[in-house]
Coordinates of C-alpha atoms and ligand atoms in Angstrom, one line a residue:
Chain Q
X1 CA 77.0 84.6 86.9
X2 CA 77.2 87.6 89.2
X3 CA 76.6 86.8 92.8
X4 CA 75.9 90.3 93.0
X5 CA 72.6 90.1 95.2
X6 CA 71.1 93.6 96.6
X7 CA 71.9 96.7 98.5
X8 CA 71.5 96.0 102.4
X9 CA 71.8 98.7 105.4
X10 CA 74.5 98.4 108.0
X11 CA 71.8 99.6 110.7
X12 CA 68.2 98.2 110.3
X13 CA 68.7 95.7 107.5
X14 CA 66.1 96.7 105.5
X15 CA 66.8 95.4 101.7
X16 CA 66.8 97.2 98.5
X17 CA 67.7 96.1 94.9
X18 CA 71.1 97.5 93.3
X19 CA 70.1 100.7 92.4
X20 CA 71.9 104.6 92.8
X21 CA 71.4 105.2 96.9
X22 CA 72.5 107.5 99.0
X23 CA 71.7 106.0 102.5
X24 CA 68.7 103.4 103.7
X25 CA 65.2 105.5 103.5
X26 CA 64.0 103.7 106.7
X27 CA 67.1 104.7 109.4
X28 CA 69.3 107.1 107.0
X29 CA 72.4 104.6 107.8
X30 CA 74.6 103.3 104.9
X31 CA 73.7 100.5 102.9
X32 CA 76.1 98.2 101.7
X33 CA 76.3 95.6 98.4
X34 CA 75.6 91.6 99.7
X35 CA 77.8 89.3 97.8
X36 CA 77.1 86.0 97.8
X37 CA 80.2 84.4 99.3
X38 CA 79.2 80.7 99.7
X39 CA 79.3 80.8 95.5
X40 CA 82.1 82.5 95.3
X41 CA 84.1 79.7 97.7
X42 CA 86.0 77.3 95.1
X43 CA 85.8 79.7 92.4
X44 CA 87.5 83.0 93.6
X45 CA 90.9 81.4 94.0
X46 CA 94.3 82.6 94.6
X47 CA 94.9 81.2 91.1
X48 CA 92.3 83.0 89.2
X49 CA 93.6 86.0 90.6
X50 CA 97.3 85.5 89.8
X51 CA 96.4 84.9 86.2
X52 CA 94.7 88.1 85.7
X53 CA 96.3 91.4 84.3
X54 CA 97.7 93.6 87.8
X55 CA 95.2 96.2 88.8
X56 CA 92.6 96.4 91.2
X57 CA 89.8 94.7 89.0
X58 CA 91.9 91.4 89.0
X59 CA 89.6 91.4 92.3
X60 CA 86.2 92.2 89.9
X61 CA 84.2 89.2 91.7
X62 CA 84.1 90.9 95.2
X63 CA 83.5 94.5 93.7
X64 CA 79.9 95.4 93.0
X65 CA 80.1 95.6 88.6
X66 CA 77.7 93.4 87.1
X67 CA 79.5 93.6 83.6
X68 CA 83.1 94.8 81.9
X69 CA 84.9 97.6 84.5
X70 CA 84.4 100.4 82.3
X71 CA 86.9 102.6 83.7
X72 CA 90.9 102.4 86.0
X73 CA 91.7 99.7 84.0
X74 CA 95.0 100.6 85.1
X75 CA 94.1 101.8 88.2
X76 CA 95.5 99.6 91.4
X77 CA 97.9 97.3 92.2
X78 CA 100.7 99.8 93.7
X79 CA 104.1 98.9 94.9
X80 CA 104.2 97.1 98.5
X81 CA 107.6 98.5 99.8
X82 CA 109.4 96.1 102.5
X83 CA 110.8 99.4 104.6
X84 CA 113.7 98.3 105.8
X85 CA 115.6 101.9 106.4
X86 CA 112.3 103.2 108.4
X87 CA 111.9 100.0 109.9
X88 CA 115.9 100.4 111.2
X89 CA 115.0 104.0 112.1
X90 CA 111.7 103.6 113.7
X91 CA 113.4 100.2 115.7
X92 CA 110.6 97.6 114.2
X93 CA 111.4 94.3 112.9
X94 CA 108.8 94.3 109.5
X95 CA 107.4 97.1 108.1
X96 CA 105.9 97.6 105.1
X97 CA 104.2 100.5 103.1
X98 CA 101.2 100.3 100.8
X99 CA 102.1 102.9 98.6
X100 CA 98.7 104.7 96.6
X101 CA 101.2 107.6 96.2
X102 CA 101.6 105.6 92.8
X103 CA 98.0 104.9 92.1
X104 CA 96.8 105.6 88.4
X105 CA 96.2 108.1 87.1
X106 CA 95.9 110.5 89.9
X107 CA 98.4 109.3 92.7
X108 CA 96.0 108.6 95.2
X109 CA 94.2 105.9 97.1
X110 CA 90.9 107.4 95.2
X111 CA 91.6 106.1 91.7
X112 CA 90.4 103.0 93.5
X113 CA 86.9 104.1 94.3
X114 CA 86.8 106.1 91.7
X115 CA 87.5 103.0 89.0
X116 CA 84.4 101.0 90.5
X117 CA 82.0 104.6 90.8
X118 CA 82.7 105.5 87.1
X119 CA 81.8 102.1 86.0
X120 CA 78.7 101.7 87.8
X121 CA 77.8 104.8 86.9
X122 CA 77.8 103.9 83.2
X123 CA 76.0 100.7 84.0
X124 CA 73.5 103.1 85.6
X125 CA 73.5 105.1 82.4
X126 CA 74.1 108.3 84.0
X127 CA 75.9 110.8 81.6
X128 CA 77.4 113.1 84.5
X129 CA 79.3 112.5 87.0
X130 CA 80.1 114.8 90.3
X131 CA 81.8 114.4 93.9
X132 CA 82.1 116.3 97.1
X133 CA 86.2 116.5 97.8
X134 CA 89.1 118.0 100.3
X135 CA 90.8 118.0 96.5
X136 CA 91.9 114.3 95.4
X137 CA 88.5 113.0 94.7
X138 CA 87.8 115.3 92.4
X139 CA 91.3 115.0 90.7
X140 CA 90.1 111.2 90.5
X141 CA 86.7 111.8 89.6
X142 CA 87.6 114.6 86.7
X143 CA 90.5 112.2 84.9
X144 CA 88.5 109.0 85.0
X145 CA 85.4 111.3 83.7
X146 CA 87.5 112.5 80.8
X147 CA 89.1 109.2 79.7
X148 CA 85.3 107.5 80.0
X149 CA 84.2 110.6 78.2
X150 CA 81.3 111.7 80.6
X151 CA 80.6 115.4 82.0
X152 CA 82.0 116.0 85.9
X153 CA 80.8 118.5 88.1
X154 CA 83.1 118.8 91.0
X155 CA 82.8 120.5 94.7
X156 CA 85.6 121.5 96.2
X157 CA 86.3 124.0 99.2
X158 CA 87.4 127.8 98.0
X159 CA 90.6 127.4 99.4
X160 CA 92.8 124.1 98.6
X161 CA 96.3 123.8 97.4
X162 CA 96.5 124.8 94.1
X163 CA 98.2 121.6 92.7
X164 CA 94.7 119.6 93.1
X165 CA 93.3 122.5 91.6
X166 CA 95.1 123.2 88.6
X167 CA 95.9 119.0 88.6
X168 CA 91.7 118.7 88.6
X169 CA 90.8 121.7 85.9
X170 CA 93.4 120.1 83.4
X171 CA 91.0 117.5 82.8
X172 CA 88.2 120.0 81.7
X173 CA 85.5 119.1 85.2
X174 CA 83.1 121.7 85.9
X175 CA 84.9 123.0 89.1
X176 CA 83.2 124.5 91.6
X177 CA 84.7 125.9 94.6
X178 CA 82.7 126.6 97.8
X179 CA 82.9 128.9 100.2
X180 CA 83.2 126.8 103.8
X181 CA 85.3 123.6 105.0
X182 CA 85.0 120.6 103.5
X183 CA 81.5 119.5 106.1
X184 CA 80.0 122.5 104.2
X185 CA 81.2 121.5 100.5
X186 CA 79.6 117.7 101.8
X187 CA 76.6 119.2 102.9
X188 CA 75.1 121.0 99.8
X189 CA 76.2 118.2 97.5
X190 CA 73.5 116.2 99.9
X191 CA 71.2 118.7 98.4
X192 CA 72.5 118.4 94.9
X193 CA 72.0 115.4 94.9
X194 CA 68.3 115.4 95.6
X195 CA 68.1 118.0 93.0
X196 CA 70.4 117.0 90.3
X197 CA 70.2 113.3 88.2
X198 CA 73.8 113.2 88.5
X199 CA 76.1 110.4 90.0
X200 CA 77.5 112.1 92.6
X201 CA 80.3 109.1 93.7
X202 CA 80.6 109.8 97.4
X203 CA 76.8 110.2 97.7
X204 CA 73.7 108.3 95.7
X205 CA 76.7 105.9 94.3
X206 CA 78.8 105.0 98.0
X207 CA 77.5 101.9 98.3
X208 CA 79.2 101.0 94.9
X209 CA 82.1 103.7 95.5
X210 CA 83.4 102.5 98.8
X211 CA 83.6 98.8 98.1
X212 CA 86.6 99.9 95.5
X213 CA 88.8 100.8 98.7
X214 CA 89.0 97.3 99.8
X215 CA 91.2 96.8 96.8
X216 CA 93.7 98.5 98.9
X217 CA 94.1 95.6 101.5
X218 CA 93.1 92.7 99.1
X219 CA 96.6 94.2 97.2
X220 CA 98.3 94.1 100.9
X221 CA 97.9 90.6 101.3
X222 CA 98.6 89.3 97.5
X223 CA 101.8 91.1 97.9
X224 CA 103.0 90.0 101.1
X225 CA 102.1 86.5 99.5
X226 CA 98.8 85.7 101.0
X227 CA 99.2 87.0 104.1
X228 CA 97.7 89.5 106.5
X229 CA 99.5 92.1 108.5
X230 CA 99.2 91.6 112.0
X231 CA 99.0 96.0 112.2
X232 CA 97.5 97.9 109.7
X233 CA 97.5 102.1 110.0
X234 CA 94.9 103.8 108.0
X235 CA 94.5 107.7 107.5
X236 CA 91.0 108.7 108.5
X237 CA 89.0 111.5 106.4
X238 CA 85.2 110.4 106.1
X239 CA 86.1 106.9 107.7
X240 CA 86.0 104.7 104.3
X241 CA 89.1 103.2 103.6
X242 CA 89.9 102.1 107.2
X243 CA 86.7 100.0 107.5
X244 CA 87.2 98.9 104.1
X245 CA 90.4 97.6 104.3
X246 CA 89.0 96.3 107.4
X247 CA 86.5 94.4 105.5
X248 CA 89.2 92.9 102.7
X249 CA 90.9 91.2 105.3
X250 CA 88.0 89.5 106.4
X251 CA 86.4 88.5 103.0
X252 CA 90.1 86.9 102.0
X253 CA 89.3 85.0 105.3
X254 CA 86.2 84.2 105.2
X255 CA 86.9 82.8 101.4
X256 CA 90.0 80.9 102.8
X257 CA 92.5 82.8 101.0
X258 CA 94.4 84.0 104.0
X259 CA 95.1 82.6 107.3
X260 CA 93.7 84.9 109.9
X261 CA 95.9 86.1 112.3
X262 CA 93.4 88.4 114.0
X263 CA 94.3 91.7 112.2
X264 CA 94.7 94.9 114.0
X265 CA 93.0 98.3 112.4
X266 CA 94.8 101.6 113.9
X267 CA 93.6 104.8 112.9
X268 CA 95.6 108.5 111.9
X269 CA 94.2 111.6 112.2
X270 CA 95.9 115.1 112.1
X271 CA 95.6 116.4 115.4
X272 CA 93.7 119.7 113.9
X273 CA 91.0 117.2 113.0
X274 CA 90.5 114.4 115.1
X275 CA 87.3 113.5 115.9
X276 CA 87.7 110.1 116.0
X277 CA 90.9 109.5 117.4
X278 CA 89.8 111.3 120.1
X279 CA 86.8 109.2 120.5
X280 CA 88.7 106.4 120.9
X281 CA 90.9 107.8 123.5
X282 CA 88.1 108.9 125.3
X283 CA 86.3 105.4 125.0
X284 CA 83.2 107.3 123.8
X285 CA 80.4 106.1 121.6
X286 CA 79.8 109.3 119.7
X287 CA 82.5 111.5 118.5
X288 CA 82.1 115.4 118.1
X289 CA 82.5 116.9 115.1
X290 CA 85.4 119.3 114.7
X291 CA 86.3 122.2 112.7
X292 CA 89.0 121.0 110.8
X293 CA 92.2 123.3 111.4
X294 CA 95.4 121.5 109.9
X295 CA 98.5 121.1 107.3
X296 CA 96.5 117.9 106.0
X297 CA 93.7 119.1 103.7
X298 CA 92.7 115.8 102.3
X299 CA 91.7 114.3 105.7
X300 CA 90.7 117.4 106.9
X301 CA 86.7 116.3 107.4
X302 CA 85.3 117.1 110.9
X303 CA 82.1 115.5 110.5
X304 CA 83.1 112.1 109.3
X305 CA 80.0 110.3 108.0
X306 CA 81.3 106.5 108.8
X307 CA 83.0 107.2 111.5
X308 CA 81.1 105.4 113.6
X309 CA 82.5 102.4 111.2
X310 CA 86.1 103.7 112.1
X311 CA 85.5 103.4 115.5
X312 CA 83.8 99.7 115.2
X313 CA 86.6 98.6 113.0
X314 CA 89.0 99.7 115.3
X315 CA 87.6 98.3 118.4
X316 CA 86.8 95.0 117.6
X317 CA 90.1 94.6 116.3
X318 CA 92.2 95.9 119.3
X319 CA 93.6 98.7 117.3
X320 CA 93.8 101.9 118.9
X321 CA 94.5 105.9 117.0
X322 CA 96.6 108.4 117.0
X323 CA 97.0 111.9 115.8
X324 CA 100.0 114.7 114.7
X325 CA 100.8 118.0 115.1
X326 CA 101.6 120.1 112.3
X327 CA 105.0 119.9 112.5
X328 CA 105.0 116.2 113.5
X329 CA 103.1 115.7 109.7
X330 CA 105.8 117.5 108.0
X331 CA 108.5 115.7 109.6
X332 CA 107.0 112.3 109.0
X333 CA 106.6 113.3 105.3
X334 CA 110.5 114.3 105.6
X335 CA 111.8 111.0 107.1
X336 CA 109.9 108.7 104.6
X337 CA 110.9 110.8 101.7
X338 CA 114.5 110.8 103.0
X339 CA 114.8 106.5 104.4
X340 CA 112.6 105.4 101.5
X341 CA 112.4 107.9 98.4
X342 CA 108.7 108.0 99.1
X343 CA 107.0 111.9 98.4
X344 CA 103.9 112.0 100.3
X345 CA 101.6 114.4 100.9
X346 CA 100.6 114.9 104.3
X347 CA 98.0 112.9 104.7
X348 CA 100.2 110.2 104.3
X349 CA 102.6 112.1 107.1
X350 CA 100.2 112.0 109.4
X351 CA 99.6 108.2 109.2
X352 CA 103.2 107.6 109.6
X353 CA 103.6 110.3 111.9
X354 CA 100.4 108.0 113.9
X355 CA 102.0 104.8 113.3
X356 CA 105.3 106.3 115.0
X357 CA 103.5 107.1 118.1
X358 CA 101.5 104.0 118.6
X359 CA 105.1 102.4 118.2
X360 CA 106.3 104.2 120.7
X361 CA 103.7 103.7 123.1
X362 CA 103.2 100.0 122.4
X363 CA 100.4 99.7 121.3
X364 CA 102.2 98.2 117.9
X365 CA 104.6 95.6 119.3
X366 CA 108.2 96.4 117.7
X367 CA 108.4 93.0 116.6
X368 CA 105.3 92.3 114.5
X369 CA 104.6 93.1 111.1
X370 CA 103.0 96.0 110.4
X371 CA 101.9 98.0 106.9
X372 CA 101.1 101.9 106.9
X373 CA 98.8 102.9 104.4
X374 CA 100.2 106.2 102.0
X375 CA 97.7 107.0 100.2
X376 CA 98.7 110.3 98.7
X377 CA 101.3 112.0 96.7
X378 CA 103.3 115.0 97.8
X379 CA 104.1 116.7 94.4
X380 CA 100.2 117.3 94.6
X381 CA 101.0 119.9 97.9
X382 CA 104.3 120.5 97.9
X383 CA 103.9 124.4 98.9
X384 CA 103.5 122.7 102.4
X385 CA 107.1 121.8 102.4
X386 CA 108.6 124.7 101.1
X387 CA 109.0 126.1 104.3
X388 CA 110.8 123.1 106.1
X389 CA 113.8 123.7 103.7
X390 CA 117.0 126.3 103.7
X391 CA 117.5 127.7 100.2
X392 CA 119.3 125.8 97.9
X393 CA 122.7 127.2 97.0
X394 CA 123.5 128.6 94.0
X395 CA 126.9 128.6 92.7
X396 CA 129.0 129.9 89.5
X397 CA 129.6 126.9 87.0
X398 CA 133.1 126.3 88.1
X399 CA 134.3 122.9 89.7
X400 CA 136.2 125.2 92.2
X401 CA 133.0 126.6 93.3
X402 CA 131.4 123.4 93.5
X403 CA 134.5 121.5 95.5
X404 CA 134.0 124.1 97.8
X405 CA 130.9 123.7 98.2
X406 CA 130.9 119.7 98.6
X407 CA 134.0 120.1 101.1
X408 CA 132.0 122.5 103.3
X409 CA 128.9 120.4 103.4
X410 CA 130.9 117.3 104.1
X411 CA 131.8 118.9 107.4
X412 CA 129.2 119.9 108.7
X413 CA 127.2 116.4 107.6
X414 CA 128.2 113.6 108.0
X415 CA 127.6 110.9 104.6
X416 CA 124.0 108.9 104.9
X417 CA 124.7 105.4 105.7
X418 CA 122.9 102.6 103.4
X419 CA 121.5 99.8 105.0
X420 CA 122.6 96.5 105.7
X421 CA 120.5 93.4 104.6
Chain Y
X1 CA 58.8 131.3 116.1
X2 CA 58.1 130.6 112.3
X3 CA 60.8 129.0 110.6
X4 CA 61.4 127.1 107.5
X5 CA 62.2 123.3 107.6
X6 CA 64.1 122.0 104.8
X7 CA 63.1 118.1 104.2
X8 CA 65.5 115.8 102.5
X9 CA 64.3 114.0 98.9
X10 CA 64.5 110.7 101.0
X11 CA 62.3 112.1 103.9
X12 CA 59.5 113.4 101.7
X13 CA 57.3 110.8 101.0
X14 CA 56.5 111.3 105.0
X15 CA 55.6 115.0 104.4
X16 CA 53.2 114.8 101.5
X17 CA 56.0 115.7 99.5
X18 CA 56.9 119.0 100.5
X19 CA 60.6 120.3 99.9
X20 CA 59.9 122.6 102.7
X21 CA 57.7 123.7 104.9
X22 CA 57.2 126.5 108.1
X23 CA 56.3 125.8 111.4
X24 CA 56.5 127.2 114.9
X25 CA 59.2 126.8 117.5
X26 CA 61.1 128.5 120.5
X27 CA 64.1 125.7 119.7
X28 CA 65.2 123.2 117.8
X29 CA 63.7 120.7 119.7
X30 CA 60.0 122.2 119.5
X31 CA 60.2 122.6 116.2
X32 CA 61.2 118.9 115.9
X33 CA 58.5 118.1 117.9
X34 CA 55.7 120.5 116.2
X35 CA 57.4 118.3 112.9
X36 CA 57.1 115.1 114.2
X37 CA 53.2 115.7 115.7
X38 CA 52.4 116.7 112.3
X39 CA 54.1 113.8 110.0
X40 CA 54.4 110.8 113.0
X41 CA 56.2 108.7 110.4
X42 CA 58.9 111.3 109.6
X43 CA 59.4 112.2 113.2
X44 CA 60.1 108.4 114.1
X45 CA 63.3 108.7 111.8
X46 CA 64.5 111.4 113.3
X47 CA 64.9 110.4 116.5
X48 CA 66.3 107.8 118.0
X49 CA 65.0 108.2 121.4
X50 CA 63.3 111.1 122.8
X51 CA 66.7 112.9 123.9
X52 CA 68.8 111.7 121.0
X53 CA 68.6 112.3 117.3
X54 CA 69.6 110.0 114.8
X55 CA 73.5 110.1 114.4
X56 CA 73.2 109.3 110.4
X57 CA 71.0 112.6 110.2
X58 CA 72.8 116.5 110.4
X59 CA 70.5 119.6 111.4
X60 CA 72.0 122.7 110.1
X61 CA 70.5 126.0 111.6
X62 CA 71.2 128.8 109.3
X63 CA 74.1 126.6 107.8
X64 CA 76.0 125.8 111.0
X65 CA 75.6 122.1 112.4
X66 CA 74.0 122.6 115.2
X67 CA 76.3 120.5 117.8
X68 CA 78.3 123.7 117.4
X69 CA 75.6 125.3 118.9
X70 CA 73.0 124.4 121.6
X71 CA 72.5 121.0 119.8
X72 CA 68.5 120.6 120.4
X73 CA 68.2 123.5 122.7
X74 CA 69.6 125.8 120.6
X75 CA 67.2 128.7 120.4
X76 CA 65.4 130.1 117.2
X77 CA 64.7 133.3 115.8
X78 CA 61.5 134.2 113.3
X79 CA 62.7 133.1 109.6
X80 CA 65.7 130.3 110.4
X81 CA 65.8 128.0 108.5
X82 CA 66.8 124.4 109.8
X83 CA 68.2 121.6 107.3
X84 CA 67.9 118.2 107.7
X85 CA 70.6 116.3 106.0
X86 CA 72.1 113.1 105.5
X87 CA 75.3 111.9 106.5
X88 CA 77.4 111.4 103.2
X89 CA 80.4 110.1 102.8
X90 CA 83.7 111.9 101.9
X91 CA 86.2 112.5 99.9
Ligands
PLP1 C1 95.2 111.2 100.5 C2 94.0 110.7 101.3 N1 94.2 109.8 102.2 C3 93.2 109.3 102.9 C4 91.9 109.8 102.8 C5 90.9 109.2 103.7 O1 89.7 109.1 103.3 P1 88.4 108.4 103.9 O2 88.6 108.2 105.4 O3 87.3 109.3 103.6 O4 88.3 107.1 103.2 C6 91.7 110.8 101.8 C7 90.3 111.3 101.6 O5 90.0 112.3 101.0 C8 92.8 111.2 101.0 O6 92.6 112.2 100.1
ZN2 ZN1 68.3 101.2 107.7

């Protein structure tokens, strides 16, 4: 028995049955699955879970299938780091980092949505699929197509980094790049999708597509063994997987399988494309949209469509947001690649990069625990980082050339030091 | 002014259907108005109070959102066309 029971909207209320839906016909706000949680109580235990294979759909009964997940049966459970060299660096006691770089089979947090869109839309019977995307959406969307063997039709700004390109066209998508920002790529698939009887994921299927990002923090507190973060920092793009995660953490409350420690959402933005961050800083009610200008194309969304769930999320939480620079991006992306061995792209720069500065000006306590969402892989951008390096040298094959070498650098570097636990 | 609205698939039960449709207006705001006069339903949904519109819906004037231009009072030209779409989420 499912206790799958209807689709409900966020604003008015208004009911509908489970059915493909882009927004509530009354008001136009999202509508969101209703579980019914007081079945679910003594049945979705922390044992059931533990006995089932590791990926996200060991969390099937609070995800919005009604039969077999169809698709990312791999998908999910990604490595929680403990960051103990950042955490020495950055001068916090317990850090941790969720790392989607490491998601399957795209290396992104969108695998996620992507797994529970794909299977719904197959329960829906809908032979093509389609997204709007700043680049790993459709990566997402055209490998989980291919493997479930459906058509995808994918949007995509004229001018992203050519790794989600050729990493997307690999897996033979109907790519189509638009002329415009991402806001302009979003706005005509609105109109596709009145047009089209296509599953567009991040339109007529979001109410099934964003549930699969609370996998994301249901993972968090498995791994740190039941157990919430007290901080949680969350890149922001169209404002899904902040409130999500937001949401986790209270379901694995409200079903008793976490204490709750009153957890705090903060949110990252690049500071070319901030919208929301700056509405919080400004204690406003409505952001203004933004042309996007920044380093960090896969957040780079300027008219954020839940944003206003961002900013809810955030507040009633006590969180607060922050935003980077360029450079500051880059950098973070640097230090995490060179304390941890993590390669992320820089959407995941900018949420450390964030995280750093709400550190810093204490709005994160030093000494409570705190887990920074990376929800991206860097070998998917890397042309961004070229530039940060010197060339590499280039020597003769001769160990006289290379003692050189070593004896040089040794001078002017001193050796890294490991760390002590 | 005589422009053309474009009506979202969710918003046209309220105008017998139509995809589209022209009507007059010096700005976005009377031709909102001359909308809403004409299909009272639809109009209720955009608005959501006489001075505010309904944050889940975008107006696009000639393709540009128009809070990068004079929001409501941005001014309209013989043949503009205005969209009204949803807020989707992103990617
Ligand atoms: C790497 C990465 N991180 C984070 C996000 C944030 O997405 P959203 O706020 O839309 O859930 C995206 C969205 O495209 C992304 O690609
Ligand atoms: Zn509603």
């Amino acid at each position: 028995m499912k206790p799958l029971l209807s689709l409900q909207c966020k604003e008015c209320d208004h009911e509908y049955p489970i059915e493909p839906r882009t927004v509530c016909d009354e008001c136009f706000g999202p509508v969101e699955v209703i579980y019914d949680y007081g079945q679910l109580q003594d049945r979705f235990t922390r044992q059931l879970i533990e006995s089932r294979p590791r990926n996200l759909w060991r969390y099937r009964e609070l995800l919005p299938v009604d039969g077999e997940p169809r698709s990312g049966l791999q998908s999910g459970w990604t490595p929680l780091i403990p960051a103990r060299r950042l955490a020495a660096e950055l001068g916090v006691r317990e850090l941790y980092l969720k790392d989607d770089s490491a998601n399957y089979p795209t290396f992104s947090y969108k695998d996620r949505v992507v797994a529970v869109a794909v299977t719904k839309a197959i329960e829906f019977g809908f032979e093509t699929v389609g997204c709007a995307s700043t680049g790993n959406l459709a990566h997402s969307v055209a490998a989980h197509a291919a493997a479930a063997g459906l058509e995808a039709f994918v949007m995509v700004p004229h001018d992203l980094e050519e790794g989600k390109i050729v990493g997307t066209r690999v897996f033979g998508p109907r790519l189509v790049k638009i002329r415009g920002n991402y806001d302009d790529v979003n706005r005509l698939c609105a109109q596709i999708a009145d047009k089209y009887p296509w599953a567009l994921v991040n339109v007529n299927l979001r109410p099934f597509y964003t549930e699969g990002a609370k996998t994301h923090g249901f993972e968090i507190a498995e791994q740190l063994g039941w157990r919430l973060p007290r901080h949680t920092v969350v890149p922001v793009a169209g404002g899904t997987i902040l409130p999500k995660i937001a949401k986790s953490y209270q379901e694995l409350i409200r079903l008793g399988l976490v204490e709750d420690n009153k957890p705090v959402m903060h949110a990252a933005q690049a500071a070319g494309c901030n919208p929301i961050v700056k509405a919080l800083e400004d204690e406003e009610d409505l952001f203004h949209p933004q042309k996007p200008k920044t380093v960090a194309r896969s957040i780079a969304i300027g008219n954020p469509a839940d944003g206003y769930y961002v900013m809810k999320a955030v507040r009633e939480s006590g969180g607060w947001g922050a935003s980077a620079e360029d450079a500051e991006i880059l950098d973070a992306v640097g230090l995490l690649a060179r304390t941890e061995g993590i390669f992320t792209e820089p959407a995941g720069g900018t949420t450390l990069a964030a995280a750093i500065k709400l550190i810093q000006s204490g709005r994160i306590p030093r000494d409570e625990p705190i887990c920074v969402c990376i929800t991206g892989n860097g070998l998917k951008t890397i042309e961004v980082m070229q530039e940060t390096f010197t060339q590499a040298p280039v020597i003769e094959a001769r160990i006289e050339a290379f003692t050189d070498l070593v004896e040089s650098a040794r001078e002017a570097q001193p050796a890294r030091q490991p760390v002590t636990h | 002014m005589s422009i053309t609205i474009q009506i979202p698939a969710a918003l046209r039960p309220q105008a017998d259907g139509q995809a589209s449709l022209q009507l007059e207006g010096g700005t976005v705001r009377e031709a909102l108005g001359e909308l809403k006069s004409r299909y009272p339903e639809l109009g209720g949904r955009l608005f959501k109070s006489d001075n505010e519109v309904n944050r889940f819906i975008n107006f696009y004037l000639n393709d540009e959102d128009i809070r990068f231009l004079d929001s409501l009072e941005t001014k309209l030209k013989s043949g503009d066309e205005l969209a009204i779409v949803p807020a989707i989420a992103g990617g």
